[in-house]
XYZ file of C-alpha atoms in Angstrom:
589
model
C -24.409 -63.100 50.600
C -26.570 -65.399 48.489
C -25.900 -66.022 44.792
C -28.334 -67.324 42.165
C -27.452 -69.360 39.118
C -28.903 -71.707 36.498
C -28.365 -75.430 35.945
C -26.448 -76.214 32.731
C -25.534 -79.862 33.358
C -26.791 -82.776 35.491
C -24.782 -85.965 35.972
C -26.212 -88.125 38.755
C -25.521 -86.380 42.074
C -23.430 -83.696 40.279
C -25.118 -80.510 39.111
C -23.197 -77.746 37.278
C -24.640 -74.213 37.533
C -23.659 -70.969 35.792
C -23.965 -67.431 37.168
C -22.600 -68.321 40.631
C -19.764 -65.742 40.645
C -20.561 -64.507 44.179
C -20.683 -67.998 45.713
C -17.789 -69.593 47.625
C -16.315 -73.085 47.790
C -18.243 -75.413 50.156
C -21.272 -73.091 50.306
C -24.570 -74.900 50.873
C -26.980 -74.390 47.966
C -30.649 -75.100 47.254
C -31.260 -76.678 43.855
C -34.444 -76.029 41.797
C -37.931 -75.364 43.161
C -37.706 -78.715 44.976
C -35.112 -77.054 47.279
C -32.703 -80.009 47.140
C -29.672 -79.587 49.428
C -26.243 -79.451 47.798
C -22.721 -78.188 48.400
C -20.314 -76.447 46.031
C -17.226 -78.635 45.586
C -15.561 -76.922 42.630
C -15.551 -73.393 41.151
C -14.376 -72.288 37.667
C -15.168 -68.599 37.099
C -18.926 -68.325 37.531
C -19.499 -72.090 37.017
C -20.053 -74.032 40.221
C -20.005 -77.830 40.478
C -22.535 -78.820 43.145
C -22.626 -82.132 44.990
C -26.354 -82.756 45.613
C -27.187 -84.685 48.762
C -30.585 -85.868 47.517
C -31.924 -87.800 44.523
C -31.636 -85.626 41.362
C -34.122 -87.562 39.195
C -36.516 -85.189 37.423
C -34.238 -82.140 37.503
C -33.767 -80.277 34.232
C -31.370 -77.689 32.834
C -32.456 -74.099 33.200
C -33.737 -74.587 36.754
C -32.403 -72.296 39.464
C -29.636 -72.850 42.019
C -29.403 -70.537 45.034
C -26.449 -70.291 47.405
C -27.179 -69.753 51.108
C -23.786 -68.052 51.573
C -22.917 -70.426 54.453
C -20.757 -73.562 54.526
C -22.196 -76.983 55.454
C -22.550 -76.654 59.238
C -23.693 -78.798 62.141
C -25.997 -77.466 64.840
C -24.406 -78.204 68.216
C -26.481 -77.996 71.371
C -28.832 -79.916 73.701
C -30.876 -82.583 71.915
C -28.080 -84.309 69.983
C -27.909 -87.328 72.307
C -30.427 -90.033 71.460
C -31.106 -88.558 68.004
C -30.770 -90.346 64.693
C -29.712 -88.139 61.780
C -29.068 -88.627 58.107
C -25.678 -87.725 56.594
C -26.379 -83.971 56.583
C -27.771 -83.830 60.140
C -31.469 -83.869 59.357
C -33.412 -85.691 62.120
C -35.017 -88.745 60.525
C -37.876 -88.900 63.054
C -38.964 -85.327 62.193
C -38.709 -86.002 58.434
C -40.857 -89.134 58.889
C -43.557 -87.100 60.616
C -43.641 -84.715 57.646
C -43.262 -87.109 54.713
C -44.180 -90.584 56.007
C -42.038 -93.702 55.667
C -40.636 -92.704 52.257
C -38.312 -89.747 52.718
C -39.440 -86.812 50.574
C -36.910 -84.590 48.785
C -36.186 -81.005 49.766
C -37.581 -81.359 53.289
C -36.343 -78.502 55.478
C -36.253 -79.358 59.172
C -33.936 -77.940 61.848
C -31.331 -80.353 63.239
C -32.228 -79.488 66.839
C -35.816 -79.181 68.027
C -36.804 -75.514 68.406
C -39.901 -76.065 70.554
C -38.362 -78.185 73.338
C -37.459 -76.366 76.555
C -34.262 -77.181 78.465
C -33.482 -76.413 82.092
C -30.446 -74.081 82.057
C -28.345 -73.608 85.220
C -25.679 -70.847 84.997
C -22.125 -71.480 86.227
C -20.914 -67.866 85.767
C -22.317 -64.562 87.080
C -22.627 -61.011 85.842
C -19.246 -59.253 85.638
C -17.242 -62.469 85.002
C -14.776 -62.339 82.106
C -15.318 -65.174 79.606
C -13.744 -66.301 76.337
C -14.408 -68.871 73.597
C -14.644 -72.371 75.079
C -15.613 -71.276 78.617
C -18.621 -73.056 80.157
C -21.352 -70.576 81.155
C -23.953 -73.102 82.290
C -25.226 -76.674 82.174
C -28.305 -78.503 80.874
C -29.247 -82.088 81.910
C -29.509 -83.464 78.355
C -30.254 -87.046 79.475
C -30.096 -88.777 82.850
C -26.386 -89.475 82.323
C -25.113 -86.605 80.125
C -24.720 -83.115 81.545
C -24.535 -80.816 78.532
C -22.145 -77.889 79.035
C -23.122 -74.672 77.254
C -19.920 -73.058 75.981
C -19.081 -69.581 74.660
C -18.583 -69.889 70.866
C -14.968 -69.549 69.705
C -13.904 -66.008 68.808
C -15.974 -64.256 71.505
C -14.277 -62.684 74.541
C -15.689 -60.179 77.018
C -17.626 -59.547 80.245
C -20.895 -61.246 81.155
C -23.506 -58.491 81.032
C -26.522 -60.625 81.964
C -27.292 -64.321 82.493
C -30.595 -66.082 83.145
C -31.668 -69.271 84.888
C -34.697 -71.407 84.052
C -36.306 -73.201 81.111
C -35.523 -71.985 77.606
C -35.636 -73.192 74.018
C -32.304 -73.288 72.199
C -33.344 -70.221 70.170
C -33.627 -67.991 73.236
C -30.627 -66.014 74.505
C -29.533 -67.146 77.989
C -26.556 -64.794 78.320
C -25.219 -61.534 76.902
C -21.504 -60.751 76.654
C -20.054 -57.248 76.267
C -17.016 -57.617 73.987
C -16.063 -53.930 74.222
C -17.262 -53.257 70.679
C -20.732 -54.807 70.842
C -23.055 -56.920 72.987
C -23.284 -60.554 71.853
C -26.261 -62.762 72.653
C -25.334 -66.335 73.611
C -27.866 -69.068 72.853
C -27.751 -72.695 73.962
C -26.622 -73.899 70.535
C -23.913 -72.920 68.077
C -23.101 -73.764 64.466
C -19.801 -75.130 63.198
C -18.609 -75.760 59.628
C -18.217 -79.548 59.479
C -15.152 -79.634 57.220
C -13.107 -77.561 59.686
C -11.724 -79.169 62.862
C -12.721 -77.497 66.137
C -9.748 -75.750 67.819
C -8.082 -76.797 71.081
C -5.322 -75.464 73.306
C -2.973 -78.425 73.377
C -2.790 -82.018 72.136
C -1.682 -84.581 74.743
C 0.418 -87.678 74.143
C -1.465 -90.983 73.758
C -0.362 -92.597 77.052
C -3.732 -93.849 78.446
C -5.548 -96.868 76.963
C -9.155 -96.836 75.856
C -10.278 -99.873 77.886
C -12.797 -101.885 75.847
C -13.282 -105.116 77.831
C -12.423 -107.058 74.649
C -9.416 -109.240 75.526
C -7.757 -109.379 72.099
C -7.904 -105.560 71.960
C -6.935 -104.632 75.534
C -4.190 -107.227 75.877
C -2.617 -107.718 72.448
C -3.538 -104.665 70.334
C -4.580 -101.780 72.615
C -5.834 -98.407 71.396
C -5.010 -95.209 73.282
C -7.628 -92.722 74.436
C -7.722 -90.247 71.583
C -6.198 -92.866 69.276
C -7.166 -94.053 65.810
C -7.782 -97.649 64.723
C -8.916 -99.453 61.576
C -10.847 -102.728 61.316
C -10.473 -104.072 57.777
C -12.039 -107.372 56.892
C -14.115 -109.215 54.283
C -17.881 -109.584 54.365
C -19.114 -111.644 57.326
C -15.900 -111.456 59.366
C -17.460 -109.400 62.165
C -16.584 -105.725 61.546
C -19.995 -104.437 62.572
C -20.367 -106.701 65.622
C -16.870 -105.690 66.777
C -17.796 -102.008 66.443
C -21.067 -102.630 68.298
C -19.084 -104.291 71.109
C -16.689 -101.340 71.307
C -19.630 -98.908 71.294
C -21.268 -100.822 74.157
C -18.249 -101.422 76.352
C -15.445 -98.943 75.543
C -14.554 -96.570 78.368
C -16.184 -93.585 76.653
C -18.766 -91.124 77.963
C -20.316 -90.455 74.533
C -20.657 -92.695 71.452
C -21.102 -91.297 67.938
C -22.001 -94.108 65.532
C -21.880 -93.346 61.794
C -23.518 -95.918 59.524
C -21.892 -94.731 56.307
C -23.203 -96.688 53.328
C -23.853 -99.887 55.299
C -27.054 -101.898 54.930
C -30.159 -100.498 56.577
C -30.715 -103.630 58.697
C -27.387 -103.031 60.485
C -28.465 -99.544 61.574
C -31.837 -101.047 62.563
C -29.956 -103.496 64.811
C -28.215 -100.568 66.511
C -31.534 -98.715 66.882
C -33.237 -101.760 68.381
C -30.333 -102.938 70.580
C -28.928 -99.749 72.083
C -32.110 -98.523 73.844
C -32.509 -101.973 75.464
C -28.862 -102.322 76.498
C -28.103 -101.269 80.025
C -24.974 -99.155 80.344
C -22.813 -100.943 82.998
C -21.457 -97.638 84.346
C -24.800 -95.899 84.899
C -27.521 -98.562 84.836
C -29.382 -96.503 82.181
C -30.086 -97.169 78.502
C -27.023 -96.985 76.242
C -29.000 -94.717 73.885
C -28.802 -91.988 76.554
C -25.182 -91.353 75.583
C -25.297 -92.162 71.853
C -25.713 -90.106 68.673
C -26.549 -92.065 65.502
C -25.898 -90.918 61.943
C -27.504 -93.203 59.369
C -26.582 -92.845 55.742
C -27.375 -96.353 54.576
C -26.620 -97.920 51.195
C -30.037 -96.986 49.715
C -29.682 -93.298 50.642
C -28.034 -90.811 48.221
C -24.361 -91.641 47.647
C -23.096 -88.059 47.886
C -24.415 -87.611 51.447
C -22.014 -90.338 52.626
C -19.200 -87.875 52.097
C -20.820 -85.384 54.470
C -21.826 -87.987 57.076
C -18.303 -88.607 58.432
C -17.652 -84.866 58.776
C -21.007 -84.279 60.494
C -20.279 -87.148 62.903
C -16.768 -86.054 63.820
C -17.893 -82.425 64.347
C -20.528 -83.588 66.868
C -17.872 -85.799 68.512
C -15.407 -82.868 68.773
C -18.133 -80.734 70.389
C -18.579 -83.250 73.235
C -14.802 -83.679 73.466
C -14.556 -79.910 74.090
C -16.910 -80.316 77.067
C -14.312 -82.594 78.658
C -15.863 -85.944 77.748
C -14.194 -89.053 76.368
C -15.869 -89.706 72.997
C -15.620 -92.805 70.802
C -16.560 -92.456 67.145
C -17.383 -95.529 65.037
C -17.349 -95.082 61.255
C -18.885 -98.069 59.452
C -17.493 -98.073 56.859
C -14.925 -95.697 55.376
C -14.791 -97.810 52.186
C -18.347 -96.740 51.308
C -17.335 -93.136 51.976
C -14.340 -93.544 49.649
C -16.672 -94.980 46.985
C -18.731 -91.777 47.212
C -15.499 -89.778 46.673
C -14.684 -91.997 43.682
C -18.116 -91.462 42.121
C -17.952 -87.680 42.513
C -14.375 -87.589 41.223
C -15.458 -89.541 38.130
C -18.396 -87.188 37.520
C -16.019 -84.191 37.794
C -13.789 -85.908 35.186
C -10.715 -85.694 37.406
C -7.590 -87.730 36.680
C -8.141 -91.037 38.554
C -5.616 -92.662 40.885
C -5.397 -96.378 41.832
C -8.523 -98.386 40.938
C -10.367 -95.202 39.955
C -10.202 -93.608 43.397
C -9.245 -89.911 43.380
C -5.546 -89.069 43.766
C -6.372 -87.125 46.971
C -7.976 -90.145 48.731
C -5.071 -90.473 51.231
C -5.126 -86.793 52.208
C -8.935 -86.805 52.701
C -8.654 -89.864 54.963
C -5.799 -88.202 56.879
C -7.857 -85.010 57.383
C -10.619 -87.127 58.917
C -8.467 -89.281 61.216
C -6.210 -86.450 62.409
C -9.208 -84.811 64.105
C -8.947 -87.536 66.776
C -6.834 -86.967 69.876
C -6.721 -86.336 73.616
C -6.672 -82.561 74.066
C -6.918 -79.633 76.458
C -9.901 -77.598 75.216
C -9.998 -73.865 74.562
C -11.172 -71.525 77.319
C -9.608 -69.951 80.405
C -10.045 -73.249 82.305
C -9.191 -75.831 79.675
C -10.806 -79.262 80.123
C -9.225 -82.556 79.127
C -11.279 -84.440 76.551
C -10.567 -87.306 74.189
C -11.885 -88.327 70.779
C -11.012 -91.877 69.665
C -11.850 -92.864 66.086
C -12.425 -96.467 64.994
C -13.033 -96.900 61.274
C -14.183 -100.099 59.589
C -12.811 -100.770 56.109
C -14.585 -103.190 53.729
C -12.035 -104.213 51.080
C -13.585 -106.260 48.243
C -12.910 -109.937 48.946
C -10.911 -109.014 52.042
C -7.935 -107.917 49.901
C -6.199 -105.250 51.991
C -3.803 -104.366 49.192
C -6.581 -102.180 47.687
C -6.193 -98.358 47.909
C -8.598 -97.532 50.785
C -7.036 -100.114 53.145
C -3.502 -99.076 52.225
C -4.218 -95.338 52.591
C -5.854 -96.026 55.993
C -2.946 -98.155 57.214
C -0.515 -95.330 56.487
C -2.491 -93.105 58.891
C -3.817 -95.231 61.763
C -1.720 -96.589 64.632
C -3.820 -99.703 65.342
C -4.705 -102.375 62.799
C -7.223 -105.030 63.823
C -7.084 -107.318 60.779
C -10.191 -109.505 60.567
C -9.679 -112.943 59.066
C -12.347 -114.822 57.080
C -10.814 -118.198 58.058
C -11.152 -117.393 61.765
C -14.737 -116.252 61.189
C -15.564 -119.531 59.390
C -14.088 -121.415 62.373
C -16.510 -119.403 64.581
C -13.562 -117.765 66.357
C -14.834 -114.282 67.268
C -13.616 -111.583 67.429
C -11.909 -112.806 64.238
C -8.884 -110.509 64.727
C -5.811 -112.240 63.318
C -3.010 -112.061 65.928
C -0.286 -112.620 63.298
C -1.203 -109.715 61.006
C -2.667 -107.163 63.469
C -0.580 -104.623 65.360
C -0.757 -101.653 67.736
C 1.835 -98.876 67.690
C 0.496 -97.581 71.027
C 1.615 -100.664 73.018
C 4.986 -99.187 74.090
C 3.635 -95.761 75.076
C 0.888 -97.414 77.178
C 3.228 -99.763 79.096
C 3.814 -97.258 81.948
C 0.069 -96.877 82.455
C -0.384 -100.656 82.698
C 2.565 -100.906 85.134
C 1.093 -98.216 87.403
C -2.626 -99.026 87.128
C -2.880 -102.787 86.578
C 0.313 -104.731 87.348
C 4.005 -104.856 86.518
C 3.292 -108.339 85.076
C 0.948 -107.048 82.334
C 3.534 -106.005 79.726
C 5.672 -109.101 80.355
C 2.662 -111.441 80.058
C 1.515 -109.738 76.834
C 5.004 -110.144 75.321
C 5.022 -113.847 76.225
C 1.564 -114.353 74.697
C 2.698 -112.764 71.427
C 5.888 -114.845 71.397
C 4.020 -118.138 71.984
C 1.458 -117.345 69.244
C 4.222 -116.550 66.722
C 6.150 -119.697 67.693
C 2.977 -121.750 67.205
C 2.652 -120.454 63.608
C 6.203 -121.710 62.868
C 5.618 -125.058 64.605
C 2.416 -125.590 62.578
C 4.484 -125.451 59.387
C 6.771 -128.178 60.779
C 3.773 -130.307 61.846
C 2.338 -130.043 58.305
C 5.594 -131.466 56.915
C 6.565 -134.175 59.405
C 3.658 -134.616 61.834
C 3.040 -133.789 65.496
C 5.019 -136.804 66.783
C 8.280 -135.309 65.491
C 8.025 -132.372 67.933
C 9.827 -132.386 71.266
C 7.745 -132.491 74.487
C 8.515 -128.790 75.132
C 7.331 -127.805 71.648
C 4.186 -129.936 72.077
C 3.502 -128.035 75.313
C 4.012 -124.741 73.501
C 1.372 -125.825 70.946
C -1.021 -126.690 73.791
C -0.411 -123.342 75.524
C -1.011 -121.492 72.239
C -4.283 -123.402 71.802
C -5.279 -122.351 75.307
C -4.463 -118.693 74.492
C -6.521 -118.868 71.294
C -9.545 -120.799 72.561
C -9.717 -119.709 76.185
C -8.400 -116.124 76.062
C -8.759 -114.627 72.567
C -12.095 -116.259 71.757
C -14.802 -114.112 73.370
C -18.588 -114.479 73.160
C -20.259 -111.127 72.459
C -23.682 -112.488 73.438
C -22.698 -114.194 76.732
C -23.738 -112.084 79.718
C -20.413 -112.577 81.565
C -17.945 -113.141 78.723
C -19.063 -110.089 76.702
C -16.922 -107.809 78.918
C -13.711 -108.642 80.819
C -12.070 -106.197 83.236
C -8.300 -105.646 83.044
C -7.860 -107.390 86.409
C -9.659 -110.511 85.185
C -7.679 -110.422 81.915
C -4.454 -110.396 83.953
C -5.676 -113.377 86.009
C -6.474 -115.283 82.796
C -2.996 -114.563 81.387
C -1.335 -115.631 84.651
C -3.302 -118.919 84.795
C -2.398 -119.892 81.212
C 1.279 -118.925 81.623
C 1.398 -120.384 85.154
C 0.216 -123.755 83.845
C 2.784 -123.548 81.005
C 5.673 -122.847 83.430
C 4.712 -125.535 85.942
C 4.134 -128.071 83.159
C 7.632 -127.311 81.773
C 9.080 -128.201 85.192
C 7.002 -131.368 85.295
C 8.223 -132.388 81.796
C 11.834 -131.842 82.906
C 11.144 -134.210 85.821
C 9.831 -136.929 83.530
C 6.091 -136.255 83.141
C 4.389 -137.441 79.942
C 3.196 -134.642 77.622
C 0.004 -136.535 76.672
C -1.035 -136.813 80.328
C -0.079 -133.171 81.055
C -2.291 -132.023 78.175
C -5.243 -134.094 79.462
C -5.206 -132.753 83.055
C -8.734 -131.733 84.256
C -7.486 -128.344 85.499
C -7.024 -127.185 81.890
C -10.790 -127.350 81.372
C -11.265 -125.205 84.478
C -8.714 -122.624 83.227
C -10.729 -122.415 79.996
C -13.961 -121.867 81.939
C -12.461 -119.088 84.084
C -13.714 -116.535 81.532
C -17.299 -117.367 82.560
C -16.605 -116.596 86.239
C -18.368 -113.412 87.386
C -16.134 -110.425 88.217
C -16.997 -110.532 91.939
C -15.755 -114.160 92.246
C -12.514 -113.859 90.253
C -10.156 -113.407 93.241
C -11.228 -116.566 95.085
C -11.540 -118.656 91.904
C -8.083 -117.546 90.691
C -6.398 -118.506 94.010
C -8.178 -121.883 93.996
C -7.172 -122.667 90.397
C -3.537 -121.694 90.922
C -3.301 -124.167 93.818
C -5.085 -126.823 91.714
C -2.525 -126.493 88.881
C 0.353 -127.290 91.285
C -1.546 -130.134 92.979
C -2.554 -131.902 89.746
C 0.958 -131.716 88.270
C 2.407 -132.901 91.588
C 0.026 -135.898 91.642
C 0.954 -136.687 88.028
C 4.691 -136.745 88.907
C 4.020 -139.020 91.899
C 2.069 -141.393 89.635
C 4.967 -141.385 87.114
C 7.437 -142.132 89.925
C 5.303 -145.090 91.126
């Protein structure tokens, strides 16, 4: 039921209206004759505080506010993939056609195109019993995504009729007799974005989300359905790291939310993704990507809606049984939108002016991730992994958004400005980062990669931590004071850093490394370390061990193509033994 009121106060994106007694919290409203979109975020009697998602310049008191009687909802159906939306799921290409390059206010366009026809193939027949979450048919949305049309939640009954052929999303393709009434099922459904979509069961995070990025897969893995944060200062590589994960992570669908970031970064995504060839399918990466752009020059309030819109779309594809990866860049800008609205509402501020409920809002967002069994009589397994970038001012992670995020997420990829200045990318600091999934994923690595994986990872971490301690000693008394074994440990750590952890995002081979190749790289570095220790015990000189030509070849192994890794690995392992053996013979002579 709609409710009409009158504006009594305007404060930036906040509009207060009186006479809204029949409206509800989180109802979508239309403000003034310009039909600006807003959402009720606070109610006091008949006074409603409205968060307006468009520029409010030129509004005056006394103008009308009308509630639509519905909460902010996303349209879910064929046509999402390949689209670029603003924060409230308005398609930017359609708005541009109406208003030109400068986005006009109050434009009303449907989120999904109503005139496009989709080829619907039924998977159930008349007389079948169906319930919410059951798949009744499929639509080839792109060359690589088969869109599954599901019964909306809350409907259960017998299929009365079902059609096959080409339909628009507004046409009914199926009717279901619930016993009380006959429900028409269309190819799209609506879902309130602030409410998580239901599922039957949440599964434990015991499978990794393989990304092909060595520092992530080896040292700080994320589980399928897991949550991770990438905090870091300006220029340390948050966006490039998220682009890499979007390109290479083992996910069927990517939802990329540009929340308050600069417009040129979203332009990069728009230009790059259609040209990138998906390694799994050979098709354009855009054919499995949904983009939500709410850049820094767009209205601040819409940032708050953009993360909910994005995660609702991601949950919808998860319910189809797909593995979905959601990138939020960046949650700090979203938190700033919360802070601005909280200030306008004159709420009691928390740390640094952020609202006291910042932590709970972040938790509500991240907890919608997970690997689940979907609703329906034949539940499907789907996963939604969430990776959020955090942009703390000056890289200071003691600020409230970083701290609130760290209390929630299980993986912390801490980007380091010093590593970025040294051109070491990804600039993930191995001393401050962590993954709480590592132990629960160890069985998967044992069974699917090798029993040596977990042991090699533990040794890598140990050597890198030992190197940090040895560096302090070297600063005080110089490298010459170290024993030969400690000097070797420093050399091995350098090899881990420069040859393994350093990865070129723009190199055609090095941009992605399979788990098998990562294991080979670990074994070569540790194999050289172990054989060199033996050689030192037999009298070899550490300077000559460090200068052996085979070390250069171990470093270049990352540029070997996947198809040649087996033969190259065997050859290098033999070469390590031969060169150290020749060195010992020379010492003996």
